[in-house]
CSV table of C-alpha atoms in Angstrom, one decimal:
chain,number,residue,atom,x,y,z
A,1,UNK,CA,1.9,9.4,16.5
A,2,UNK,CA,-0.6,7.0,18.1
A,3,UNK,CA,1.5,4.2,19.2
A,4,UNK,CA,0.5,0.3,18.3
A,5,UNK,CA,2.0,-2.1,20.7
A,6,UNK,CA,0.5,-4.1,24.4
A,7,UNK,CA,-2.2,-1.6,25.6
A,8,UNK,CA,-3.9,-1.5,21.7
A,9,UNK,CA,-3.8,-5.3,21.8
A,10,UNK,CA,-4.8,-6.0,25.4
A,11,UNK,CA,-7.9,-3.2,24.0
A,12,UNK,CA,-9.0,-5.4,21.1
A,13,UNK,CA,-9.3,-8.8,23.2
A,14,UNK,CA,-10.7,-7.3,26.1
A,15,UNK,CA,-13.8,-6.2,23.3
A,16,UNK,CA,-13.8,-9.2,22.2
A,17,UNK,CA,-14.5,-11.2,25.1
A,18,UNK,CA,-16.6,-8.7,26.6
A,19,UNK,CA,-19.0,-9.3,23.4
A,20,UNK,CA,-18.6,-12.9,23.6
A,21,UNK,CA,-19.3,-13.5,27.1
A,22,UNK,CA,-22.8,-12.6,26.8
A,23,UNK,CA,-23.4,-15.5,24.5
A,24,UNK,CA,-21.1,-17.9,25.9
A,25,UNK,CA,-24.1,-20.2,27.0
A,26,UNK,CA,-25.1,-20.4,23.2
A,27,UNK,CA,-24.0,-23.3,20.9
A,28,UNK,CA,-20.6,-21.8,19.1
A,29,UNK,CA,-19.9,-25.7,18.1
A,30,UNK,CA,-23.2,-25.8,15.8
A,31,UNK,CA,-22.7,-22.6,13.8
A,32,UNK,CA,-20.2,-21.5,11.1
A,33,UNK,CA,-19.1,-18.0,12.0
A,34,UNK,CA,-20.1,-15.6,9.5
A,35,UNK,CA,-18.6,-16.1,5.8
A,36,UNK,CA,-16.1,-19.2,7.6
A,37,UNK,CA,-16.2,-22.4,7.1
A,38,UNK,CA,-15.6,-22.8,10.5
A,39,UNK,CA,-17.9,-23.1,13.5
A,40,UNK,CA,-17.8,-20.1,16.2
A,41,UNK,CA,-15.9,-22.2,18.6
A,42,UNK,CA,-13.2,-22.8,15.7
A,43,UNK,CA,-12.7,-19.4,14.8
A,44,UNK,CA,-13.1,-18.3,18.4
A,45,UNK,CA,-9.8,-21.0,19.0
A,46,UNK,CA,-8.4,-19.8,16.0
A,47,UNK,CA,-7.8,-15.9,17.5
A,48,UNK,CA,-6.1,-17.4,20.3
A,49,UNK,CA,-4.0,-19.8,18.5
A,50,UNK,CA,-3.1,-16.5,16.4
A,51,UNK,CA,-2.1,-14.0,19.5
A,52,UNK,CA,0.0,-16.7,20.8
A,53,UNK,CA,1.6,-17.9,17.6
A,54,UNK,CA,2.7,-14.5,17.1
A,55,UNK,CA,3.9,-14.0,20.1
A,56,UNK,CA,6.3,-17.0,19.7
A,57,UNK,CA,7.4,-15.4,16.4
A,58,UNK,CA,8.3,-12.5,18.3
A,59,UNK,CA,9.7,-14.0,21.3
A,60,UNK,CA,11.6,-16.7,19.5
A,61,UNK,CA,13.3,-14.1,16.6
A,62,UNK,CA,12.0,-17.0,14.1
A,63,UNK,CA,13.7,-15.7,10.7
A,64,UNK,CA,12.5,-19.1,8.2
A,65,UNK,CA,9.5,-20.2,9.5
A,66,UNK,CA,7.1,-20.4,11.5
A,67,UNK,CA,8.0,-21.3,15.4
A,68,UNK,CA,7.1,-25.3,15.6
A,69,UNK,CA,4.4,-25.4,18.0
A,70,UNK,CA,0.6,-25.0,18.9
A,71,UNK,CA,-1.8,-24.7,21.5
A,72,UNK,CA,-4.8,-27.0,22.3
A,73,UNK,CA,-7.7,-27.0,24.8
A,74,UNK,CA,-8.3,-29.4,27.4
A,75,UNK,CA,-11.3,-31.9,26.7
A,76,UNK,CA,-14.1,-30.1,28.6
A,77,UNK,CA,-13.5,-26.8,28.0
A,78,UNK,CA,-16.3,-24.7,27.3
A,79,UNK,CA,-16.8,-21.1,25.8
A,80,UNK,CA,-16.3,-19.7,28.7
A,81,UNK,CA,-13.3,-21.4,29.5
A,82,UNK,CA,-11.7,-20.5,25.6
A,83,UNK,CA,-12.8,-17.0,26.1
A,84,UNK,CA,-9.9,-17.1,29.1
A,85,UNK,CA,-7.7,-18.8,26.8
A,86,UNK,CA,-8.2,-15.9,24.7
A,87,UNK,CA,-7.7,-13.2,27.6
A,88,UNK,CA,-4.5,-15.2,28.4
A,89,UNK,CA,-2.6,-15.3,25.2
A,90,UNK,CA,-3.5,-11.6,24.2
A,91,UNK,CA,-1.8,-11.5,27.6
A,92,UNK,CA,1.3,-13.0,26.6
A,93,UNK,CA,1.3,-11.4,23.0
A,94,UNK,CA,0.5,-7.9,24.8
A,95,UNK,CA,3.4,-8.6,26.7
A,96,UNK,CA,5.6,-9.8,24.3
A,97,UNK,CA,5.0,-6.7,21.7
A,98,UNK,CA,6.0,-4.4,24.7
A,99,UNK,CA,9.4,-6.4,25.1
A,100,UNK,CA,10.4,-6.7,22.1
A,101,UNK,CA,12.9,-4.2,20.6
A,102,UNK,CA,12.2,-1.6,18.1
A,103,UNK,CA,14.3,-3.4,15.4
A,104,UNK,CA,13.9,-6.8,15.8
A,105,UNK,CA,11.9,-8.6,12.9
A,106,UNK,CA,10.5,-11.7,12.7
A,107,UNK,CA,9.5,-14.4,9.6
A,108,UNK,CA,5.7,-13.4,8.0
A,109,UNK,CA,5.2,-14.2,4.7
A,110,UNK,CA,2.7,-11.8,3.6
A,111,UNK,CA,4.3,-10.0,1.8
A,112,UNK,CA,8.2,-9.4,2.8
A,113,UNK,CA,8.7,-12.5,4.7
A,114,UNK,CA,9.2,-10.5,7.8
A,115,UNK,CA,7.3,-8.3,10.3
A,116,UNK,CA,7.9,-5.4,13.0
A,117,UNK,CA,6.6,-5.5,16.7
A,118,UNK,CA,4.0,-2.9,15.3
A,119,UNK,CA,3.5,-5.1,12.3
A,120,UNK,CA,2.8,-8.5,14.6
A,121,UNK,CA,0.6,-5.9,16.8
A,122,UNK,CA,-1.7,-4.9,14.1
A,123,UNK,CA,-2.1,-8.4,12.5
A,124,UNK,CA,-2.8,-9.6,16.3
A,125,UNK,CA,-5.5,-6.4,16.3
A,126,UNK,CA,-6.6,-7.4,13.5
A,127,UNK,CA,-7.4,-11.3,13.8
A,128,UNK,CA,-9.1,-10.4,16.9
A,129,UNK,CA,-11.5,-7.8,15.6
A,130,UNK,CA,-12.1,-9.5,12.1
A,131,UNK,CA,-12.8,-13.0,13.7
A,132,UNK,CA,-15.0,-11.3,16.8
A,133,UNK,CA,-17.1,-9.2,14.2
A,134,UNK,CA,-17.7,-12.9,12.0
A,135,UNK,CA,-18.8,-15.0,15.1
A,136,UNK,CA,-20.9,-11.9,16.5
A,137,UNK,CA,-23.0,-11.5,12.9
A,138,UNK,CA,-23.7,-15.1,12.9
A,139,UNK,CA,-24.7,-15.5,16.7
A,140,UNK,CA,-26.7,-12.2,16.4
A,141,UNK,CA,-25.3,-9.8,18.6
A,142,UNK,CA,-23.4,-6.0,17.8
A,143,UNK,CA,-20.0,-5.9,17.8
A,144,UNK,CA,-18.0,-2.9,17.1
A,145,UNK,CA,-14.7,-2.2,18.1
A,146,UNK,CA,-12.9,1.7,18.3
A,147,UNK,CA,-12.4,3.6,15.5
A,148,UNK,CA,-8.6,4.4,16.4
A,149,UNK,CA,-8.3,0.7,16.5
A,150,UNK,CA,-9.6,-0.3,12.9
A,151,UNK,CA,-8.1,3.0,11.8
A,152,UNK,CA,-4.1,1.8,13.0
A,153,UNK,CA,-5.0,-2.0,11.2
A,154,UNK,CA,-5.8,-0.5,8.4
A,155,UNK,CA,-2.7,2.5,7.9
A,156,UNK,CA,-0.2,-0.5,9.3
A,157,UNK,CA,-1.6,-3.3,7.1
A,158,UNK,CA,-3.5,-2.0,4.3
A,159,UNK,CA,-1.3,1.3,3.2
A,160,UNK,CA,-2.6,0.0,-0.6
A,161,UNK,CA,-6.6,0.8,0.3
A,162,UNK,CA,-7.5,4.8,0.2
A,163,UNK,CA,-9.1,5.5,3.2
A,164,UNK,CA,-12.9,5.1,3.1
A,165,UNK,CA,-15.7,7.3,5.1
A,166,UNK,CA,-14.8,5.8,8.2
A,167,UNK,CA,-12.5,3.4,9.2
A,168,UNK,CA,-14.6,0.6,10.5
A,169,UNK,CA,-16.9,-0.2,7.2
A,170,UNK,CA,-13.8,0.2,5.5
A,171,UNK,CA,-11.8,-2.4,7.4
A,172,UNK,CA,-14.5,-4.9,7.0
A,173,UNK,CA,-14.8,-4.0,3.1
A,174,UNK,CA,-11.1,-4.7,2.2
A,175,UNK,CA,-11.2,-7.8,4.4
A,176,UNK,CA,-14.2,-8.8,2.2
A,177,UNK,CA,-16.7,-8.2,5.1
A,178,UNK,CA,-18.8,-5.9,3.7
A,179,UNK,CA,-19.6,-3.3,1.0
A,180,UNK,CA,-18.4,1.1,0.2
A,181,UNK,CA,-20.3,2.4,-2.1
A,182,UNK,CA,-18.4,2.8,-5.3
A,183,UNK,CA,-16.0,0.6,-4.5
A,184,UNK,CA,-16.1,-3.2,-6.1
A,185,UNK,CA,-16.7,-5.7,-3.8
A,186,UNK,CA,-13.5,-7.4,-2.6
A,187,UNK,CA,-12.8,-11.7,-3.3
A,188,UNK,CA,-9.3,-12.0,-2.3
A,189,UNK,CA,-6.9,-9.5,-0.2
A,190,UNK,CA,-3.4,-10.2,1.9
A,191,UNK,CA,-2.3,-7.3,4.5
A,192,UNK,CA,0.7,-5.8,3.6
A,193,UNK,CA,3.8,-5.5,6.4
A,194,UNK,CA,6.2,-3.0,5.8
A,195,UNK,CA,9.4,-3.2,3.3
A,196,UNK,CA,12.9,-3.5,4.8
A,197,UNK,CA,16.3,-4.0,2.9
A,198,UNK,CA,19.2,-4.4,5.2
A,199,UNK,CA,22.5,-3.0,3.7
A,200,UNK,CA,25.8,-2.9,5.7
A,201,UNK,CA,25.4,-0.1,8.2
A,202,UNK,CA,21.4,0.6,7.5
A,203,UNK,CA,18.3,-0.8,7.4
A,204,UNK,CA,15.9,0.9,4.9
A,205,UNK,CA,12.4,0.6,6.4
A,206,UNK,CA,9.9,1.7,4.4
A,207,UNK,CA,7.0,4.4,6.0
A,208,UNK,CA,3.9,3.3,6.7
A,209,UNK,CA,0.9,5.3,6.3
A,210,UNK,CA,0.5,6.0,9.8
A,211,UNK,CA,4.4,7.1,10.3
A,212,UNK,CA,4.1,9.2,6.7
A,213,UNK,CA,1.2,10.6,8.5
A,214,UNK,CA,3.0,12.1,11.4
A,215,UNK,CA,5.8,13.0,9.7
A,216,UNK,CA,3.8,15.6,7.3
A,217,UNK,CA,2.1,17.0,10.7
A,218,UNK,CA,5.8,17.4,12.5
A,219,UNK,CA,6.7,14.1,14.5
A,220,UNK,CA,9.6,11.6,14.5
A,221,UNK,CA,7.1,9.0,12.5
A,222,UNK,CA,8.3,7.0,15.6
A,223,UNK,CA,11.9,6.8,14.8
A,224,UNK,CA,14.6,7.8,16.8
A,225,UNK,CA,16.8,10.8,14.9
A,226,UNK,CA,20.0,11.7,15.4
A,227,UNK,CA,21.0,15.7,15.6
A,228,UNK,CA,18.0,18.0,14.1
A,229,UNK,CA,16.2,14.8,12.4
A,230,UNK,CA,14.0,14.0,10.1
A,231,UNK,CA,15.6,16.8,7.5
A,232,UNK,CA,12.4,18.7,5.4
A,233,UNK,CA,13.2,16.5,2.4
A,234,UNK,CA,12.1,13.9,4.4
A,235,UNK,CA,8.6,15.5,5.7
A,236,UNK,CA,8.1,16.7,2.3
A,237,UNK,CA,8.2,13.1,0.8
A,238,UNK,CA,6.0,11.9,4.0
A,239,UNK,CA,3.7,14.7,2.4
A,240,UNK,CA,3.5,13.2,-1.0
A,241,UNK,CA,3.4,9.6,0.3
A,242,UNK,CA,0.0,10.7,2.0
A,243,UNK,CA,-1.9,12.2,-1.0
A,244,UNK,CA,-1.0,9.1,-2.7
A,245,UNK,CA,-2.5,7.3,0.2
A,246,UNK,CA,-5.3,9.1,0.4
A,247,UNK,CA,-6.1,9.4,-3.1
A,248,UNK,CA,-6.1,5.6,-3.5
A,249,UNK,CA,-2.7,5.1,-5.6
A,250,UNK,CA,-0.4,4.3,-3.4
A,251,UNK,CA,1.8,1.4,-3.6
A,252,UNK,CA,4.1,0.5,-0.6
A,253,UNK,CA,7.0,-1.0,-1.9
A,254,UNK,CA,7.2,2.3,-4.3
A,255,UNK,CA,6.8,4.9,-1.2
A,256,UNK,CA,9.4,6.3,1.4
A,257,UNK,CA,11.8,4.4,3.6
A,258,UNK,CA,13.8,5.6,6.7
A,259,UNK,CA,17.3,5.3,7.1
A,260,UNK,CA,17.8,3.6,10.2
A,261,UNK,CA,21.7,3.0,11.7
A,262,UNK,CA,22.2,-0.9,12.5
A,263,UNK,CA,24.6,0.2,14.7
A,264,UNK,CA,22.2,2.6,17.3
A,265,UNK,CA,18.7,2.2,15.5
A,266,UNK,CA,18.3,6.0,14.9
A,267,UNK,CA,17.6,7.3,11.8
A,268,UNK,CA,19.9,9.1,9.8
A,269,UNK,CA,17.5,10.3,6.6
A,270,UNK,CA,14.9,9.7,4.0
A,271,UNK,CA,15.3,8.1,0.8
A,272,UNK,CA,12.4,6.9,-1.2
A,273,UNK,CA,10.5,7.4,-4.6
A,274,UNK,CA,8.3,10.2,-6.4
A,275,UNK,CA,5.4,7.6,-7.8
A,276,UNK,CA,5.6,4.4,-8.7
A,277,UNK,CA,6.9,3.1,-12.0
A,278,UNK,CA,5.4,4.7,-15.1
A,279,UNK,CA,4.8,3.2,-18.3
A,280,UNK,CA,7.9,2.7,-19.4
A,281,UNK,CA,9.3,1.3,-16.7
A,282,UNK,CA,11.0,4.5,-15.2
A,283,UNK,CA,10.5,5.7,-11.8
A,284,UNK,CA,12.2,9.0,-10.1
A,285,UNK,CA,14.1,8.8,-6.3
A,286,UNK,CA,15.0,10.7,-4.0
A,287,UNK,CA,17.0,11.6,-0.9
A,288,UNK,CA,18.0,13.8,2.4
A,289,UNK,CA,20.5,13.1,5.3
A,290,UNK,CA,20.5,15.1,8.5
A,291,UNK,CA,23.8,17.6,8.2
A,292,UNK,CA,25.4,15.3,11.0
A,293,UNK,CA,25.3,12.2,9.0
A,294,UNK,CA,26.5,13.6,5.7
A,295,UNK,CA,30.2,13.3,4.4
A,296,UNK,CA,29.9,9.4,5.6
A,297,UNK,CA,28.7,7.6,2.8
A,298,UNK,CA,25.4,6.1,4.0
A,299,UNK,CA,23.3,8.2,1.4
A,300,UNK,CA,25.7,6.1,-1.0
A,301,UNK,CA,24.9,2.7,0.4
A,302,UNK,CA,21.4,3.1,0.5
A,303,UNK,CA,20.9,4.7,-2.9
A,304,UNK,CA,22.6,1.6,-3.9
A,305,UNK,CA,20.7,-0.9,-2.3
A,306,UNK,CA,17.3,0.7,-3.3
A,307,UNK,CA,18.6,0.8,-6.8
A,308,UNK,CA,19.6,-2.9,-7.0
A,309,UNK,CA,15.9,-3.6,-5.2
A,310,UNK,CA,14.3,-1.9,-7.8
A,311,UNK,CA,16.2,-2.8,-10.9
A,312,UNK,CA,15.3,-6.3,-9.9
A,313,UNK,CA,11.7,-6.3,-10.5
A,314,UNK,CA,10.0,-6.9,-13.8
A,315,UNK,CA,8.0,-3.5,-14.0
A,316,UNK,CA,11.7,-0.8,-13.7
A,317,UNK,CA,13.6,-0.4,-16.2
A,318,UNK,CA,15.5,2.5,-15.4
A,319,UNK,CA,16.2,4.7,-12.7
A,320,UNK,CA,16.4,8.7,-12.5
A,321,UNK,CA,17.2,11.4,-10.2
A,322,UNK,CA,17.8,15.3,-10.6
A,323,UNK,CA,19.9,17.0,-9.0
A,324,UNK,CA,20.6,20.6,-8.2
A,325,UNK,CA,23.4,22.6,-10.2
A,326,UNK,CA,25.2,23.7,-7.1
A,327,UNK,CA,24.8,20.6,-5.3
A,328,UNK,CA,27.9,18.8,-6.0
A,329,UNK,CA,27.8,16.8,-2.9
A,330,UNK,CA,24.7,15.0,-4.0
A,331,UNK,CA,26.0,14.6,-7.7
A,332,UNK,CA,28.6,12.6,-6.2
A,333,UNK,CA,26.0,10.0,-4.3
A,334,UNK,CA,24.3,9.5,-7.9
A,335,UNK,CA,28.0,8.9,-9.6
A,336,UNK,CA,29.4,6.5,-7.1
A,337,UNK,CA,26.1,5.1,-7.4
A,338,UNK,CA,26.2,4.3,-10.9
A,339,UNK,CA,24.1,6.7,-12.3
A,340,UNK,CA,25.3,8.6,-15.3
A,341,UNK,CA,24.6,12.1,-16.0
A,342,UNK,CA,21.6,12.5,-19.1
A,343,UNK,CA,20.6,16.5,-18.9
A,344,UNK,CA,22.0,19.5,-18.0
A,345,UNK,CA,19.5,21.6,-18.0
A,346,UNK,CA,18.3,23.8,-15.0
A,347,UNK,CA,18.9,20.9,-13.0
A,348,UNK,CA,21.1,18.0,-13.6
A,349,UNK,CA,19.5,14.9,-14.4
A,350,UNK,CA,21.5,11.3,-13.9
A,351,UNK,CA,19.8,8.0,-15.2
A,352,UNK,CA,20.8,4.2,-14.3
A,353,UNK,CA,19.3,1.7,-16.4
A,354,UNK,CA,19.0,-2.3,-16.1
A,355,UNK,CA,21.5,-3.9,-17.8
């Protein structure tokens, strides 16, 4: 899998200001960037004010709010002295991502409250390229970045938009930027950072695209496993999670999440849903444990912690999961669970409603 971290960041400013420095002698003070409200200069501020803000998120392990500080330029400085601003904190941010560990989170509230190191990455990526594209249309010059770069913004932040022709247009489409053919035009939109529920001994991080992705084809999806990880289960689910992806129907919080071990940060299994709810309400999981971790409760503890995530939301109503005849071990995750048995047909079928 493609990795998102420091050298994709220190990519997208370095485009950036080499676009920008070949109008820095133009007036960015006098002219709203494209679709802002905002002149160039403020939106040109704005991107670094961004890369360093979330790089104090990072840094500072902020888990309410947002760090209390800002930036501001000395009286004097011209564009050519904010474009170095900008080289400097996509610096520190590019630095800071690489630093960070793999399983610290910080406070974003869009939509979780919290994002990844690869989360803060792409929404760095991301403010740079959407903010460089809106001063470049208004000042009259081309700007476009890599398509492996809009491509990882959009499977890390938009895993609810189906892939468009190329990556790009798409990007600037869901961001309201610009127009797909057959696809309505777009007034309001909010990236969407991975979900995570913590439970005693795991932490339940769901898949994004981009991990599902290389999961199907035969990677680690960028976790750590312990013995003979991820389990098939788990690459089959991956699988699913992609056509629904690519078909445009996916919703993230209904997908595939990792089980990750609090107290070593591998991943012990998969656990996640068929679809999301239907229209009753009802909505089918499922889960696998590499053989090592089995016989230790954790497929237990995160079947209930999903179960009380889900049941907590207006649109479930009820719970289900079938289970093989023969495969008592599993029959006995679902009972401790709560789930009571409903069907014994050619598989067994366990259901646990709301109360």
């Amino acid at each position: 899998m493609r990795a998102l971290g420091g050298e994709q960041v220190e990519e997208a400013v370095a485009g950036c200001v080499a676009a920008l420095r070949t109008v820095a002698d133009r007036d960015w003070e006098g002219v709203n960037a494209a679709g802002l409200e905002w002149s160039c200069r403020h939106t040109a501020f704005h991107v670094a004010e961004d890369l360093i803000a979330y790089a104090g998120q990072l840094a500072g392990r902020a888990q309410d709010g947002y760090v209390p500080f800002e930036i501001t330029l000395e009286e004097g400085t011209d564009n050519a002295g904010l474009l170095h601003v900008i080289e400097t904190t996509g610096t520190l941010f590019a630095a800071t991502v690489r630093t960070t560990p793999r399983e610290v989170r910080a406070f974003h509230p869009y939509p979780f409250r919290s994002a990844d190191r690869e989360g803060f990455a792409a929404m760095g990526i991301a403010e740079v390229l959407l903010h460089t594209h809106d001063i470049a249309k208004s000042l009259g010059i081309t700007y476009e970045p890599s398509e492996e770069l809009a491509e990882s913004v959009l499977t890390w932040l938009f895993p609810h938009v189906q892939p468009g022709p190329a990556p790009w247009p798409t990007l600037l489409w869901a961001t309201g930027r610009g127009e797909l053919p057959g696809r309505a035009p777009v007034t309001e939109w909010r990236w969407r950072n991975n979900l995570v529920i913590p439970t005693e001994r795991l932490v339940l991080t769901g898949l994004r695209p981009a991990a599902a992705r290389d999961l199907r084809l035969g990677g680690d999806g960028g976790f750590e496993w312990i013995d003979g990880g991820p389990y098939q289960g788990t690459r089959d689910a991956a699988e699913f999670m992609m056509k629904a992806y690519e078909a445009g129907v996916h919703r993230p919080e209904f997908g595939v999440f990792a089980l990750v071990r609090r107290q070593d940060g591998r991943a012990v299994g998969g656990m996640g849903f068929h679809s999301a709810p239907d229209e009753d309400g009802r909505v089918e999981i499922g889960y696998d444990l590499v053989e090592s971790a089995r016989g230790q409760g954790y497929a237990t503890e995160a079947l209930r912690a999903l179960a009380d995530w889900a049941l907590a939301r207006d649109d479930v109503h009820a719970l289900f999961a079938t289970v093989e005849r023969d495969n008592t071990a599993s029959q006995a995750v679902v009972t401790r669970a709560g789930f009571k048995k409903v069907s014994e047909e050619e598989e067994f079928a366990y259901e646990l409603r709301r109360p």
